[in-house]
Amino acid sequence: MSHPELTFHYWPVKARNWFILLVSSVGDVPVKWERTGNDDSWRSWSPFGQLPLLQIKPAGAEKAEVLSQSLAIARYIAKLGGILGDNAFQEARSDELIQAWDDVTNLISKAHYDANRKAAMDTLFAEKVPAKLKQFEALLHGETFFADGKVRAGDLAIFAGLDIVLSLQADALDATPKLRHFYDKLAADPKVKAVTSLEGVWPYFKRE
C-alpha cells in the first residue's frame, strides 16, 4: 500500500515520540524523523505551539497537512499500518490501552518536573507504578493484550511506556512476570529493535 510522505518532528530523546516510532516501524509505515535541535522555527506552523508534529503529504499534493498531539499522530500511523485493530472493538481496546498508559506517562512527567525530583520519583515508583503495572498485567491475553495474539497499537503503547519505566528503575517488572515476558518478547522483535537501537537518542525522564 502506498502511504503519504510523512515527516515527523521531535527532539532526539526518548519520550512521547517513542510510541509513535514503534508504531511506524511495526506497522511498516515509513516516517522521516527530523530531529529538532535549537532551531524552534517549527513554532510558527505548529497548531498548538508544541511538539511532536507530523507533516502529511499525499502523492501529488503541493502542500503538506500538519497533525499535532502525540497520541493522535500515533493512532493515525497505526491506522495507516493496519495495527490499530481489525474491528471496532479491537480499535477501542487499543485506544483504552493507549489512554491508560498516558495516565502513567503523566504521572512520570509530574514527578520529573517536581522541585524535588528524586523524592517524587522515589514515591512514584514505590507506590503508584507497581499498582499500575499489576493492572496492566491483569489485562494480558497470553503474550499480548489481544485474544488472537496479534501485536497492535495498544500493545506498543504499553511496551513504549515500559521501556521508559525500565530506564528509570531496572527492577520495575520483577513483581509482574507476565508483563516482563510480554516486554521481553516484543523487545526481541526486529522491528521493535530497529527503534530501541537508534543511535543519538537520549532518555528524557530522569530519577534525579
Coordinates of C-alpha atoms in Angstrom, one line a residue:
M1 CA 0.0 0.0 0.0
S2 CA 1.2 3.5 -0.9
H3 CA 1.3 5.8 2.1
P4 CA 1.6 9.6 2.1
E5 CA 5.0 11.1 2.7
L6 CA 5.3 11.5 6.4
T7 CA 7.8 13.8 8.2
F8 CA 8.0 13.6 12.0
H9 CA 9.4 16.5 14.1
Y10 CA 10.7 15.9 17.6
W11 CA 13.8 16.2 19.8
P12 CA 16.4 13.4 19.8
V13 CA 15.1 12.0 23.1
K14 CA 13.1 9.0 24.3
A15 CA 9.7 10.4 25.5
R16 CA 6.3 10.9 23.9
N17 CA 7.8 10.1 20.5
W18 CA 8.7 6.5 21.4
F19 CA 5.3 5.1 20.9
I20 CA 5.0 6.9 17.5
L21 CA 8.3 5.5 16.3
L22 CA 7.4 2.0 17.3
V23 CA 4.0 2.1 15.6
S24 CA 5.7 3.4 12.4
S25 CA 8.3 0.5 12.5
V26 CA 5.9 -2.3 13.4
G27 CA 3.2 -1.1 11.1
D28 CA 5.6 -0.7 8.2
V29 CA 4.7 2.9 7.7
P30 CA 7.8 4.9 6.6
V31 CA 8.3 8.1 8.6
K32 CA 11.2 10.5 8.2
W33 CA 12.3 11.8 11.6
E34 CA 13.6 15.3 11.6
R35 CA 15.4 15.6 14.9
T36 CA 14.7 19.0 16.3
G37 CA 17.6 20.9 17.7
N38 CA 17.9 24.5 18.9
D39 CA 16.0 25.8 15.9
D40 CA 12.4 26.4 17.0
S41 CA 11.1 27.7 13.7
W42 CA 8.5 24.9 13.9
R43 CA 6.6 27.1 16.4
S44 CA 5.4 29.3 13.6
W45 CA 3.5 26.4 11.9
S46 CA 2.7 24.2 14.9
P47 CA -1.1 24.4 15.6
F48 CA -0.6 24.5 19.4
G49 CA 3.0 25.7 19.5
Q50 CA 4.5 22.4 20.7
L51 CA 6.0 19.2 19.5
P52 CA 5.6 16.5 18.2
L53 CA 4.4 17.4 14.8
L54 CA 3.7 15.2 11.7
Q55 CA 3.7 16.6 8.2
I56 CA 1.5 14.6 5.9
K57 CA 1.9 15.0 2.1
P58 CA -0.1 12.7 -0.1
A59 CA 1.2 11.8 -3.5
G60 CA 0.7 14.7 -5.9
A61 CA -0.1 17.2 -3.2
E62 CA 1.6 20.6 -3.3
K63 CA 1.2 21.3 0.4
A64 CA 1.5 19.0 3.5
E65 CA -1.1 18.8 6.2
V66 CA 0.1 19.1 9.8
L67 CA -1.0 16.9 12.6
S68 CA -0.1 17.5 16.2
Q69 CA -0.6 15.8 19.6
S70 CA 1.4 12.6 20.1
L71 CA -1.5 10.2 20.6
A72 CA -3.4 11.5 17.6
I73 CA -0.2 11.0 15.5
A74 CA 0.3 7.5 16.8
R75 CA -3.3 6.5 16.1
Y76 CA -3.1 7.9 12.6
I77 CA 0.1 6.0 11.8
A78 CA -1.3 2.8 13.4
K79 CA -4.4 3.2 11.2
L80 CA -2.3 3.5 8.1
G81 CA -0.3 0.4 9.1
G82 CA -3.4 -1.6 9.9
I83 CA -2.4 -2.2 13.5
L84 CA -4.9 -0.2 15.4
G85 CA -7.4 -3.1 15.3
D86 CA -9.2 -5.4 12.9
N87 CA -12.7 -4.3 14.1
A88 CA -14.3 -1.6 16.2
F89 CA -13.8 -3.4 19.5
Q90 CA -10.1 -4.0 18.9
E91 CA -9.6 -0.4 17.9
A92 CA -11.4 0.6 21.1
R93 CA -9.2 -1.8 23.1
S94 CA -6.1 -0.2 21.6
D95 CA -7.4 3.2 22.5
E96 CA -8.1 2.0 26.0
L97 CA -4.5 0.8 26.5
I98 CA -3.1 4.0 24.8
Q99 CA -5.1 6.3 27.1
A100 CA -4.5 4.2 30.2
W101 CA -0.7 4.3 29.7
D102 CA -0.9 8.0 29.0
D103 CA -2.1 8.3 32.6
V104 CA 1.2 6.7 33.7
T105 CA 3.2 9.0 31.4
N106 CA 1.5 12.0 33.0
L107 CA 2.5 10.7 36.5
I108 CA 6.1 10.3 35.4
S109 CA 6.1 13.8 33.9
K110 CA 4.7 15.3 37.0
A111 CA 7.5 13.6 39.1
H112 CA 10.2 14.6 36.6
Y113 CA 9.2 18.3 36.9
D114 CA 8.8 18.2 40.6
A115 CA 11.0 20.6 42.6
N116 CA 12.3 17.6 44.5
R117 CA 12.5 15.2 41.6
K118 CA 14.3 12.4 43.4
A119 CA 11.7 12.3 46.2
A120 CA 8.8 12.5 43.8
M121 CA 10.2 9.7 41.6
D122 CA 11.0 7.5 44.6
T123 CA 7.4 7.9 45.9
L124 CA 6.0 7.2 42.4
F125 CA 8.0 4.0 41.9
A126 CA 7.3 2.8 45.4
E127 CA 3.6 3.5 45.5
K128 CA 1.8 4.2 42.2
V129 CA 3.8 2.5 39.5
P130 CA 3.6 -1.0 41.0
A131 CA -0.2 -0.9 41.3
K132 CA -0.5 0.4 37.7
L133 CA 1.7 -2.4 36.4
K134 CA -0.4 -5.1 38.1
Q135 CA -3.5 -3.6 36.5
F136 CA -1.9 -3.9 33.0
E137 CA -0.7 -7.4 33.7
A138 CA -4.2 -8.5 34.6
L139 CA -5.3 -7.4 31.1
L140 CA -2.9 -9.6 29.2
H141 CA -4.2 -12.4 27.0
G142 CA -1.2 -14.7 26.9
E143 CA 1.6 -12.8 25.2
T144 CA -0.3 -9.7 24.0
F145 CA -3.3 -7.7 25.1
F146 CA -5.5 -9.2 22.4
A147 CA -7.2 -12.6 22.5
D148 CA -5.9 -13.5 19.0
G149 CA -2.3 -12.9 20.0
K150 CA -1.6 -10.2 17.4
V151 CA 0.5 -7.2 18.3
R152 CA -1.4 -4.0 17.9
A153 CA -1.0 -0.3 18.7
G154 CA -2.3 -0.9 22.2
D155 CA 0.5 -3.4 22.9
L156 CA 3.1 -0.9 21.5
A157 CA 1.8 1.9 23.8
I158 CA 2.4 -0.4 26.8
F159 CA 5.8 -1.5 25.5
A160 CA 7.0 2.0 24.8
G161 CA 5.9 3.0 28.3
L162 CA 7.6 0.0 29.9
D163 CA 10.8 0.8 28.1
I164 CA 10.8 4.2 29.7
V165 CA 9.9 2.8 33.1
L166 CA 12.8 0.3 33.0
S167 CA 15.2 3.1 32.1
L168 CA 14.2 4.7 35.4
Q169 CA 14.0 1.6 37.5
A170 CA 15.6 -1.6 36.2
D171 CA 13.7 -4.0 38.5
A172 CA 10.3 -2.4 38.0
L173 CA 8.8 -5.5 36.4
D174 CA 10.1 -8.0 38.9
A175 CA 6.7 -8.3 40.6
T176 CA 4.8 -8.7 37.3
P177 CA 6.5 -11.7 35.5
K178 CA 3.8 -12.0 32.8
L179 CA 4.3 -8.3 31.9
R180 CA 8.0 -8.9 31.9
H181 CA 7.6 -11.7 29.5
F182 CA 5.4 -9.5 27.3
Y183 CA 8.1 -6.8 27.3
D184 CA 11.0 -9.2 26.6
K185 CA 9.2 -10.9 23.7
L186 CA 8.4 -7.6 22.0
A187 CA 11.9 -6.3 22.7
A188 CA 13.3 -9.1 20.7
D189 CA 11.2 -8.3 17.6
P190 CA 13.5 -6.9 14.8
K191 CA 11.0 -4.1 14.0
V192 CA 11.0 -3.1 17.7
K193 CA 14.8 -3.4 17.9
A194 CA 15.0 -1.0 14.9
V195 CA 13.6 1.7 17.2
T196 CA 15.2 0.8 20.5
S197 CA 18.6 0.5 19.0
L198 CA 18.5 4.0 17.4
E199 CA 21.7 6.0 18.0
G200 CA 21.9 9.5 19.2
V201 CA 18.6 9.3 21.2
W202 CA 18.8 10.2 24.9
P203 CA 16.5 9.3 27.8
Y204 CA 14.4 12.4 28.7
F205 CA 13.0 11.4 32.0
K206 CA 15.4 11.1 35.0
R207 CA 15.2 9.9 38.6
E208 CA 17.4 12.8 39.9

